[in-house]
Tab-separated table of C-alpha atoms in Angstrom:
chain	number	residue	atom	x	y	z
A	490	UNK	CA	31.779	-41.127	-73.951
A	491	UNK	CA	29.654	-39.756	-71.116
A	492	UNK	CA	26.402	-41.192	-72.438
A	493	UNK	CA	27.920	-44.677	-72.507
A	494	UNK	CA	29.495	-44.545	-69.081
A	495	UNK	CA	27.034	-42.772	-66.795
A	496	UNK	CA	25.833	-45.040	-64.000
A	497	UNK	CA	23.826	-44.509	-60.853
A	498	UNK	CA	26.100	-44.084	-57.859
A	499	UNK	CA	25.188	-44.416	-54.200
A	500	UNK	CA	27.661	-42.152	-52.463
A	501	UNK	CA	28.822	-42.951	-48.930
A	502	UNK	CA	28.512	-40.294	-46.259
A	503	UNK	CA	31.471	-37.913	-46.419
A	504	UNK	CA	33.101	-37.976	-43.012
A	505	UNK	CA	35.427	-35.030	-43.594
A	506	UNK	CA	32.839	-32.291	-42.816
A	507	UNK	CA	32.015	-34.065	-39.555
A	508	UNK	CA	35.563	-34.868	-38.461
A	509	UNK	CA	37.939	-32.273	-39.957
A	510	UNK	CA	38.034	-28.696	-38.678
A	511	UNK	CA	39.864	-26.515	-41.175
A	512	UNK	CA	41.998	-23.911	-39.401
A	513	UNK	CA	44.552	-23.531	-42.210
A	514	UNK	CA	42.759	-22.717	-45.448
A	515	UNK	CA	41.211	-19.362	-46.287
A	516	UNK	CA	37.528	-18.760	-46.937
A	517	UNK	CA	38.408	-18.413	-50.632
A	518	UNK	CA	39.968	-21.889	-50.641
A	519	UNK	CA	37.068	-23.448	-48.792
A	520	UNK	CA	34.673	-22.021	-51.386
A	521	UNK	CA	36.808	-23.559	-54.138
A	522	UNK	CA	36.554	-26.912	-52.377
A	523	UNK	CA	32.763	-26.811	-52.291
A	524	UNK	CA	32.608	-25.706	-55.925
A	525	UNK	CA	34.819	-28.596	-57.047
A	526	UNK	CA	32.999	-31.052	-54.787
A	527	UNK	CA	29.683	-30.103	-56.375
A	528	UNK	CA	31.197	-30.599	-59.831
A	529	UNK	CA	32.668	-33.961	-58.799
A	530	UNK	CA	29.409	-35.246	-57.354
A	531	UNK	CA	27.467	-34.235	-60.450
A	532	UNK	CA	29.874	-34.882	-63.321
A	533	UNK	CA	32.630	-37.221	-62.150
A	534	UNK	CA	31.074	-39.733	-59.758
A	535	UNK	CA	28.737	-41.264	-62.378
A	536	UNK	CA	31.732	-41.880	-64.674
A	537	UNK	CA	34.450	-42.641	-62.144
A	538	UNK	CA	34.249	-46.431	-62.132
A	539	UNK	CA	34.437	-46.763	-65.905
A	540	UNK	CA	37.267	-44.228	-66.139
A	541	UNK	CA	39.262	-46.290	-63.652
A	542	UNK	CA	38.355	-49.700	-65.038
A	543	UNK	CA	38.624	-49.446	-68.812
A	544	UNK	CA	41.730	-50.412	-70.758
A	545	UNK	CA	44.121	-47.600	-71.591
A	546	UNK	CA	43.066	-46.320	-74.999
A	547	UNK	CA	42.791	-42.923	-76.670
A	548	UNK	CA	39.072	-43.480	-77.196
A	549	UNK	CA	38.578	-43.944	-73.452
A	550	UNK	CA	40.166	-40.644	-72.432
A	551	UNK	CA	37.596	-38.390	-70.647
A	552	UNK	CA	37.752	-35.487	-73.120
A	553	UNK	CA	34.252	-34.311	-72.196
A	554	UNK	CA	35.133	-33.930	-68.535
A	555	UNK	CA	38.234	-31.897	-69.356
A	556	UNK	CA	36.194	-29.634	-71.617
A	557	UNK	CA	33.608	-29.140	-68.873
A	558	UNK	CA	36.335	-28.413	-66.337
A	559	UNK	CA	37.669	-25.773	-68.683
A	560	UNK	CA	34.289	-24.161	-69.238
A	561	UNK	CA	33.477	-24.214	-65.520
A	562	UNK	CA	36.764	-22.523	-64.639
A	563	UNK	CA	38.194	-25.452	-62.652
A	564	UNK	CA	41.225	-25.695	-64.936
A	565	UNK	CA	41.839	-22.013	-64.273
A	566	UNK	CA	42.221	-22.385	-60.501
A	567	UNK	CA	46.061	-22.327	-60.469
A	568	UNK	CA	46.439	-19.395	-62.867
A	569	UNK	CA	46.323	-15.595	-62.963
A	570	UNK	CA	43.586	-13.631	-64.675
A	571	UNK	CA	46.108	-12.382	-67.243
A	572	UNK	CA	46.230	-15.825	-68.842
A	573	UNK	CA	42.563	-16.689	-68.379
A	574	UNK	CA	42.744	-18.137	-64.875
A	575	UNK	CA	40.829	-17.380	-61.695
A	576	UNK	CA	43.348	-14.956	-60.211
A	577	UNK	CA	43.014	-16.366	-56.704
A	578	UNK	CA	44.788	-14.901	-53.712
A	579	UNK	CA	45.819	-18.449	-52.746
A	580	UNK	CA	46.084	-20.331	-56.051
A	581	UNK	CA	48.196	-23.226	-54.748
A	582	UNK	CA	45.789	-23.895	-51.889
A	583	UNK	CA	42.847	-23.740	-54.276
A	584	UNK	CA	44.558	-26.183	-56.603
A	585	UNK	CA	45.343	-28.584	-53.769
A	586	UNK	CA	41.777	-28.854	-52.509
A	587	UNK	CA	40.635	-29.343	-56.108
A	588	UNK	CA	43.095	-32.216	-56.467
A	589	UNK	CA	41.898	-33.774	-53.219
A	590	UNK	CA	38.265	-33.627	-54.309
A	591	UNK	CA	39.039	-35.049	-57.763
A	592	UNK	CA	41.099	-37.903	-56.311
A	593	UNK	CA	38.277	-38.715	-53.894
A	594	UNK	CA	36.244	-39.718	-56.945
A	595	UNK	CA	38.887	-40.652	-59.509
A	596	UNK	CA	42.631	-40.607	-59.063
A	597	UNK	CA	42.949	-40.996	-62.826
A	598	UNK	CA	41.168	-37.693	-63.367
A	599	UNK	CA	43.182	-36.022	-60.610
A	600	UNK	CA	46.383	-37.161	-62.339
A	601	UNK	CA	45.170	-35.737	-65.656
A	602	UNK	CA	44.421	-32.422	-63.930
A	603	UNK	CA	47.861	-32.510	-62.316
A	604	UNK	CA	49.623	-32.814	-65.671
A	605	UNK	CA	47.313	-30.383	-67.454
A	606	UNK	CA	47.575	-27.609	-64.881
A	607	UNK	CA	50.279	-28.178	-62.297
A	608	UNK	CA	52.969	-29.580	-64.595
A	609	UNK	CA	52.477	-28.559	-68.212
A	610	UNK	CA	50.449	-25.472	-67.327
A	611	UNK	CA	52.865	-24.287	-64.668
A	612	UNK	CA	55.857	-24.818	-66.969
A	613	UNK	CA	54.170	-22.732	-69.664
A	614	UNK	CA	53.901	-19.775	-67.283
A	615	UNK	CA	57.681	-19.416	-67.634
A	616	UNK	CA	57.243	-18.732	-71.356
A	617	UNK	CA	56.766	-15.555	-73.353
A	618	UNK	CA	53.438	-13.876	-74.076
A	619	UNK	CA	53.492	-15.749	-77.382
A	620	UNK	CA	53.661	-19.092	-75.563
A	621	UNK	CA	50.987	-18.091	-73.074
A	622	UNK	CA	48.619	-17.048	-75.870
A	623	UNK	CA	49.255	-20.021	-78.141
A	624	UNK	CA	49.658	-22.835	-75.610
A	625	UNK	CA	48.615	-21.904	-72.087
A	626	UNK	CA	45.272	-20.195	-72.672
A	627	UNK	CA	43.759	-23.053	-74.746
A	628	UNK	CA	44.917	-25.495	-72.052
A	629	UNK	CA	43.127	-23.506	-69.329
A	630	UNK	CA	39.961	-23.437	-71.431
A	631	UNK	CA	40.073	-27.227	-71.834
A	632	UNK	CA	40.383	-26.855	-75.603
A	633	UNK	CA	43.800	-28.539	-75.738
A	634	UNK	CA	45.459	-31.276	-73.696
A	635	UNK	CA	49.011	-30.689	-72.496
A	636	UNK	CA	51.792	-33.012	-71.333
A	637	UNK	CA	55.057	-32.635	-69.435
A	638	UNK	CA	58.198	-34.673	-70.160
A	639	UNK	CA	61.255	-35.100	-67.972
A	640	UNK	CA	61.532	-38.884	-67.482
A	641	UNK	CA	63.572	-41.019	-69.880
A	642	UNK	CA	64.216	-44.780	-70.025
A	643	UNK	CA	67.374	-44.279	-67.922
A	644	UNK	CA	66.657	-40.987	-66.129
A	645	UNK	CA	63.862	-39.999	-63.796
A	646	UNK	CA	64.424	-38.802	-60.248
A	647	UNK	CA	68.134	-38.175	-60.931
A	648	UNK	CA	67.667	-35.397	-63.497
A	649	UNK	CA	70.971	-33.760	-64.434
A	650	UNK	CA	73.113	-32.827	-67.425
A	651	UNK	CA	74.790	-36.212	-67.001
A	652	UNK	CA	71.597	-38.286	-67.119
A	653	UNK	CA	69.305	-36.443	-69.562
A	654	UNK	CA	70.004	-37.757	-73.066
A	655	UNK	CA	67.288	-35.936	-75.026
A	656	UNK	CA	69.206	-33.112	-76.722
A	657	UNK	CA	68.426	-29.791	-78.356
A	658	UNK	CA	71.188	-28.379	-80.589
A	659	UNK	CA	71.146	-24.759	-81.707
A	660	UNK	CA	70.993	-24.142	-85.470
A	661	UNK	CA	70.614	-20.445	-86.214
A	662	UNK	CA	67.361	-19.319	-84.629
A	663	UNK	CA	66.116	-22.930	-84.451
A	664	UNK	CA	66.720	-25.936	-82.223
A	665	UNK	CA	67.058	-29.552	-83.418
A	666	UNK	CA	65.679	-32.006	-80.860
A	667	UNK	CA	66.522	-35.719	-80.670
A	668	UNK	CA	65.770	-38.259	-77.979
A	669	UNK	CA	63.115	-40.220	-76.159
A	670	UNK	CA	60.929	-39.620	-73.131
A	671	UNK	CA	59.091	-42.304	-71.125
A	672	UNK	CA	55.900	-42.578	-69.013
A	673	UNK	CA	54.664	-39.225	-70.329
A	674	UNK	CA	51.168	-38.628	-68.995
A	675	UNK	CA	48.491	-37.321	-71.395
A	676	UNK	CA	50.901	-37.685	-74.336
A	677	UNK	CA	48.718	-40.060	-76.417
A	678	UNK	CA	45.993	-37.396	-76.563
A	679	UNK	CA	48.000	-34.201	-76.021
A	680	UNK	CA	48.555	-31.426	-78.538
A	681	UNK	CA	51.943	-30.398	-77.122
A	682	UNK	CA	54.527	-31.203	-74.492
A	683	UNK	CA	56.681	-29.134	-72.127
A	684	UNK	CA	59.994	-30.875	-72.738
A	685	UNK	CA	63.275	-30.991	-70.829
A	686	UNK	CA	66.388	-31.223	-73.059
A	687	UNK	CA	70.129	-31.149	-72.606
A	688	UNK	CA	71.597	-28.110	-74.364
A	689	UNK	CA	75.368	-28.365	-74.305
A	690	UNK	CA	76.498	-28.056	-70.691
A	691	UNK	CA	73.049	-27.078	-69.460
A	692	UNK	CA	69.401	-28.107	-69.544
A	693	UNK	CA	66.662	-26.105	-71.246
A	694	UNK	CA	62.873	-26.396	-71.344
A	695	UNK	CA	60.873	-26.126	-74.567
A	696	UNK	CA	57.276	-26.534	-75.655
A	697	UNK	CA	56.954	-28.828	-78.672
A	698	UNK	CA	53.893	-29.551	-80.810
A	699	UNK	CA	53.276	-33.281	-80.902
A	700	UNK	CA	52.119	-33.182	-84.517
A	701	UNK	CA	55.433	-31.632	-85.637
A	702	UNK	CA	57.498	-33.566	-88.212
A	703	UNK	CA	59.799	-36.046	-86.497
A	704	UNK	CA	57.651	-36.505	-83.374
A	705	UNK	CA	56.132	-39.899	-82.662
A	706	UNK	CA	53.985	-40.805	-79.656
A	707	UNK	CA	53.887	-44.496	-78.777
A	708	UNK	CA	50.897	-46.594	-77.833
A	709	UNK	CA	49.477	-46.097	-74.330
A	710	UNK	CA	51.159	-48.119	-71.578
A	711	UNK	CA	49.066	-50.803	-69.858
A	712	UNK	CA	49.223	-50.170	-66.103
A	713	UNK	CA	47.948	-51.821	-62.933
A	714	UNK	CA	46.092	-48.660	-61.912
A	715	UNK	CA	45.239	-45.092	-62.931
A	716	UNK	CA	43.890	-46.533	-66.151
A	717	UNK	CA	42.125	-43.328	-67.122
A	718	UNK	CA	45.460	-41.506	-67.124
A	719	UNK	CA	47.260	-42.349	-70.375
A	720	UNK	CA	51.054	-42.561	-70.498
A	721	UNK	CA	53.382	-43.375	-73.387
A	722	UNK	CA	56.860	-42.875	-74.808
A	723	UNK	CA	57.551	-39.870	-77.045
A	724	UNK	CA	60.257	-40.085	-79.737
A	725	UNK	CA	61.997	-37.036	-81.240
A	726	UNK	CA	63.900	-37.430	-84.511
A	727	UNK	CA	65.481	-34.189	-85.769
A	728	UNK	CA	62.479	-32.166	-84.628
A	729	UNK	CA	62.857	-28.481	-85.526
A	730	UNK	CA	61.646	-26.006	-82.917
A	731	UNK	CA	61.880	-22.217	-83.043
A	732	UNK	CA	63.645	-20.315	-80.282
A	733	UNK	CA	60.300	-18.673	-79.512
A	734	UNK	CA	59.248	-22.069	-78.082
A	735	UNK	CA	61.906	-21.957	-75.392
A	736	UNK	CA	60.612	-21.694	-71.815
A	737	UNK	CA	62.757	-19.367	-69.750
A	738	UNK	CA	66.445	-18.743	-70.246
A	739	UNK	CA	68.739	-21.164	-72.010
A	740	UNK	CA	70.378	-23.485	-69.503
A	741	UNK	CA	67.783	-22.748	-66.777
A	742	UNK	CA	65.398	-25.542	-67.615
A	743	UNK	CA	66.282	-27.781	-64.700
A	744	UNK	CA	65.279	-25.065	-62.243
A	745	UNK	CA	61.935	-24.686	-64.048
A	746	UNK	CA	61.387	-28.454	-64.055
A	747	UNK	CA	62.211	-28.852	-60.359
A	748	UNK	CA	60.002	-25.926	-59.330
A	749	UNK	CA	57.199	-27.359	-61.446
A	750	UNK	CA	57.605	-30.848	-59.990
A	751	UNK	CA	57.578	-29.300	-56.515
A	752	UNK	CA	54.181	-27.785	-57.304
A	753	UNK	CA	53.048	-31.150	-58.629
A	754	UNK	CA	54.206	-32.981	-55.518
A	755	UNK	CA	51.879	-30.936	-53.352
A	756	UNK	CA	49.108	-32.077	-55.679
A	757	UNK	CA	50.158	-35.722	-55.393
A	758	UNK	CA	50.096	-35.393	-51.603
A	759	UNK	CA	46.542	-34.080	-51.934
A	760	UNK	CA	45.571	-37.086	-54.052
A	761	UNK	CA	46.868	-39.323	-51.277
A	762	UNK	CA	44.588	-37.520	-48.830
A	763	UNK	CA	41.640	-37.799	-51.234
A	764	UNK	CA	42.120	-41.509	-51.872
A	765	UNK	CA	42.626	-42.277	-48.179
A	766	UNK	CA	39.453	-40.362	-47.279
A	767	UNK	CA	37.486	-42.123	-49.987
A	768	UNK	CA	38.631	-45.562	-48.821
A	769	UNK	CA	37.768	-44.704	-45.224
A	770	UNK	CA	34.292	-43.451	-46.146
A	771	UNK	CA	33.623	-46.597	-48.191
A	772	UNK	CA	34.630	-48.837	-45.276
A	773	UNK	CA	32.557	-46.964	-42.688
A	774	UNK	CA	29.485	-47.129	-44.919
A	775	UNK	CA	30.044	-50.867	-45.437
A	776	UNK	CA	30.529	-51.473	-41.718
A	777	UNK	CA	27.159	-49.909	-40.965
A	778	UNK	CA	25.286	-52.538	-42.977
A	779	UNK	CA	27.463	-55.663	-43.182
A	780	UNK	CA	26.908	-58.257	-40.449
A	781	UNK	CA	29.103	-61.077	-39.114
A	782	UNK	CA	28.615	-63.239	-36.045
A	783	UNK	CA	25.363	-61.483	-35.223
A	784	UNK	CA	26.757	-57.920	-35.185
A	785	UNK	CA	27.446	-55.112	-37.620
A	786	UNK	CA	31.128	-55.017	-38.520
A	787	UNK	CA	31.322	-51.481	-37.168
A	788	UNK	CA	30.401	-52.793	-33.712
A	789	UNK	CA	33.611	-54.805	-33.444
A	790	UNK	CA	36.183	-52.890	-31.403
A	791	UNK	CA	39.017	-54.121	-33.626
A	792	UNK	CA	37.586	-52.293	-36.618
A	793	UNK	CA	36.572	-49.264	-34.552
A	794	UNK	CA	40.204	-48.843	-33.490
A	795	UNK	CA	41.359	-49.288	-37.084
A	796	UNK	CA	39.028	-46.494	-38.185
A	797	UNK	CA	40.399	-44.245	-35.436
A	798	UNK	CA	43.969	-44.914	-36.585
A	799	UNK	CA	43.000	-44.064	-40.174
A	800	UNK	CA	41.192	-40.885	-39.166
A	801	UNK	CA	44.233	-39.698	-37.237
A	802	UNK	CA	46.576	-40.485	-40.126
A	803	UNK	CA	44.373	-38.612	-42.605
A	804	UNK	CA	44.191	-35.625	-40.255
A	805	UNK	CA	47.981	-35.460	-40.111
A	806	UNK	CA	48.404	-35.939	-43.863
A	807	UNK	CA	45.845	-33.265	-44.690
A	808	UNK	CA	47.420	-30.746	-42.323
A	809	UNK	CA	50.917	-31.332	-43.730
A	810	UNK	CA	49.620	-30.950	-47.277
A	811	UNK	CA	47.696	-27.765	-46.552
A	812	UNK	CA	50.648	-26.278	-44.704
A	813	UNK	CA	52.969	-26.943	-47.655
A	814	UNK	CA	50.428	-25.351	-49.990
A	815	UNK	CA	50.110	-22.222	-47.854
A	816	UNK	CA	53.887	-21.835	-47.660
A	817	UNK	CA	54.064	-22.066	-51.472
A	818	UNK	CA	51.275	-19.488	-51.734
A	819	UNK	CA	53.337	-17.197	-49.524
A	820	UNK	CA	56.129	-17.232	-52.091
A	821	UNK	CA	58.395	-20.074	-50.990
A	822	UNK	CA	59.289	-21.975	-54.157
A	823	UNK	CA	60.449	-25.112	-52.311
A	824	UNK	CA	58.407	-25.353	-49.056
A	825	UNK	CA	60.460	-27.962	-47.238
A	826	UNK	CA	60.384	-30.041	-45.144
A	827	UNK	CA	56.568	-29.960	-45.094
A	828	UNK	CA	56.273	-30.753	-48.799
A	829	UNK	CA	58.442	-33.875	-48.709
A	830	UNK	CA	56.732	-34.980	-45.501
A	831	UNK	CA	53.287	-34.458	-47.022
A	832	UNK	CA	54.116	-36.241	-50.280
A	833	UNK	CA	55.573	-39.370	-48.719
A	834	UNK	CA	53.237	-39.585	-45.734
A	835	UNK	CA	49.931	-38.870	-47.509
A	836	UNK	CA	50.624	-41.287	-50.350
A	837	UNK	CA	51.903	-43.948	-47.970
A	838	UNK	CA	48.786	-43.862	-45.807
A	839	UNK	CA	46.618	-43.937	-48.933
A	840	UNK	CA	48.214	-47.247	-49.888
A	841	UNK	CA	48.076	-48.585	-46.339
A	842	UNK	CA	44.429	-47.680	-45.811
A	843	UNK	CA	43.417	-48.914	-49.269
A	844	UNK	CA	45.083	-52.283	-48.631
A	845	UNK	CA	43.290	-52.689	-45.304
A	846	UNK	CA	40.040	-51.469	-46.842
A	847	UNK	CA	40.200	-54.344	-49.323
A	848	UNK	CA	40.708	-56.680	-46.371
A	849	UNK	CA	37.748	-55.127	-44.547
A	850	UNK	CA	35.479	-55.804	-47.528
A	851	UNK	CA	36.669	-59.408	-47.687
A	852	UNK	CA	35.959	-61.140	-50.997
A	853	UNK	CA	33.981	-58.130	-52.213
A	854	UNK	CA	37.063	-55.958	-51.834
A	855	UNK	CA	38.879	-58.129	-54.357
A	856	UNK	CA	36.197	-57.627	-56.997
A	857	UNK	CA	36.343	-55.165	-59.866
A	858	UNK	CA	32.804	-56.193	-60.711
A	859	UNK	CA	30.611	-58.932	-59.254
A	860	UNK	CA	29.375	-61.281	-61.966
A	861	UNK	CA	26.099	-62.033	-60.175
A	862	UNK	CA	24.687	-58.516	-60.264
A	863	UNK	CA	27.306	-56.202	-61.804
A	864	UNK	CA	27.994	-54.420	-58.503
A	865	UNK	CA	31.369	-52.704	-58.103
A	866	UNK	CA	33.582	-51.930	-55.124
A	867	UNK	CA	35.634	-48.762	-55.135
A	868	UNK	CA	38.221	-49.931	-52.605
A	869	UNK	CA	39.736	-52.229	-55.246
A	870	UNK	CA	40.252	-49.281	-57.590
A	871	UNK	CA	41.769	-47.135	-54.839
A	872	UNK	CA	44.116	-49.998	-53.946
A	873	UNK	CA	45.351	-50.209	-57.546
A	874	UNK	CA	45.596	-46.456	-58.036
A	875	UNK	CA	47.295	-45.600	-54.759
A	876	UNK	CA	50.564	-47.348	-55.564
A	877	UNK	CA	51.630	-44.949	-58.316
A	878	UNK	CA	51.276	-41.995	-55.936
A	879	UNK	CA	54.207	-43.398	-53.933
A	880	UNK	CA	56.333	-43.441	-57.097
A	881	UNK	CA	55.680	-40.574	-59.484
A	882	UNK	CA	56.872	-36.988	-59.134
A	883	UNK	CA	59.620	-38.053	-56.768
A	884	UNK	CA	59.571	-41.442	-55.056
A	885	UNK	CA	58.814	-41.553	-51.359
A	886	UNK	CA	62.372	-42.683	-50.701
A	887	UNK	CA	63.644	-39.495	-52.334
A	888	UNK	CA	61.285	-37.448	-50.153
A	889	UNK	CA	62.914	-38.991	-47.085
A	890	UNK	CA	66.357	-38.058	-48.438
A	891	UNK	CA	65.133	-34.456	-48.812
A	892	UNK	CA	63.905	-34.419	-45.212
A	893	UNK	CA	67.159	-35.930	-43.927
A	894	UNK	CA	69.103	-33.197	-45.736
A	895	UNK	CA	67.076	-30.613	-43.836
A	896	UNK	CA	68.489	-32.117	-40.659
A	897	UNK	CA	72.078	-33.029	-41.571
A	898	UNK	CA	72.779	-30.922	-44.659
A	899	UNK	CA	73.419	-32.117	-48.207
A	900	UNK	CA	77.177	-32.387	-47.731
A	901	UNK	CA	76.715	-34.794	-44.813
A	902	UNK	CA	74.051	-37.031	-46.392
A	903	UNK	CA	75.650	-37.114	-49.853
């Protein structure tokens, strides 16, 4: 794939080093950022446009990049040395800056990393040594692709015993799984899935091989954005799974899923920061060269003030996200309210800035590719990709409910 897709990319000046003064992250985390940034500039940027523009298809999945990320140790950032990871002092913070840097270039790739490491990978850490050896270690090496399944056609944010219809029934030392999951990222190319099932009066998490008898993965969904991130339905028809494939205790799967999604939400907040920063950098670079009415666009005070508003918003979003990550690193499983604030605010400003960035580019901002010369404009891709960040891993409306509960209490808000 890489040989077909590599293109020459003229990168805009990165404004973050000039504008942002990091007083939150450790030296270890800042080194991780520069390592991932170097990888992104070299390996991801030349492929980013094609990854984000091509139709969703198994043949278009960036397998080579995932393999390289495994070999380089990037996929190991969230994990301990015992399972083949980096063993960082601040693994959540390291993961967050990696997500931000990936999303700066390609939100599709950042979303793949999120599912591979922060969702599926994190869920697998709750498993036995057998699960870690068989499933987690190959994932960290980039040898296997993982997926994570909670959402169903009629259940997503409201996960509960009442709403989850995918079931696992005990039969001796085996489990029989039946049901259907929807919008499952990586599933068309994954080897296995961390799966949430109803087990009697509780909910339990399992890892299931996707080539097992009775498992069917549907065709990739066709989406308005994040086209490099493949999603599909997964069907389970009397799928037999051994008890050794259970993650954690029976009936404790919802806790595992919610803790995992909490980790993922910090990552989604970071993608909002990365996309917003990328859109801003693209606009500033454009304003330096584009002229109208005898002046550079950047000389118009209207646009100068817009840039200032965006810079301030990104500063606030980045600080919220980093603070949530540090609190998680310090052992707080659900670092609220900073996490909910970061997730909704960072993804919201990404969409807002991307929309205005398209406007700033005028007709060029509406182009995927210009027919006259084949030139492309990244703000259009960011605009398409940013919308999903406001939806997945807990809608922004749900994040506001979580924040309100911090103020009034759950009993009061309902």
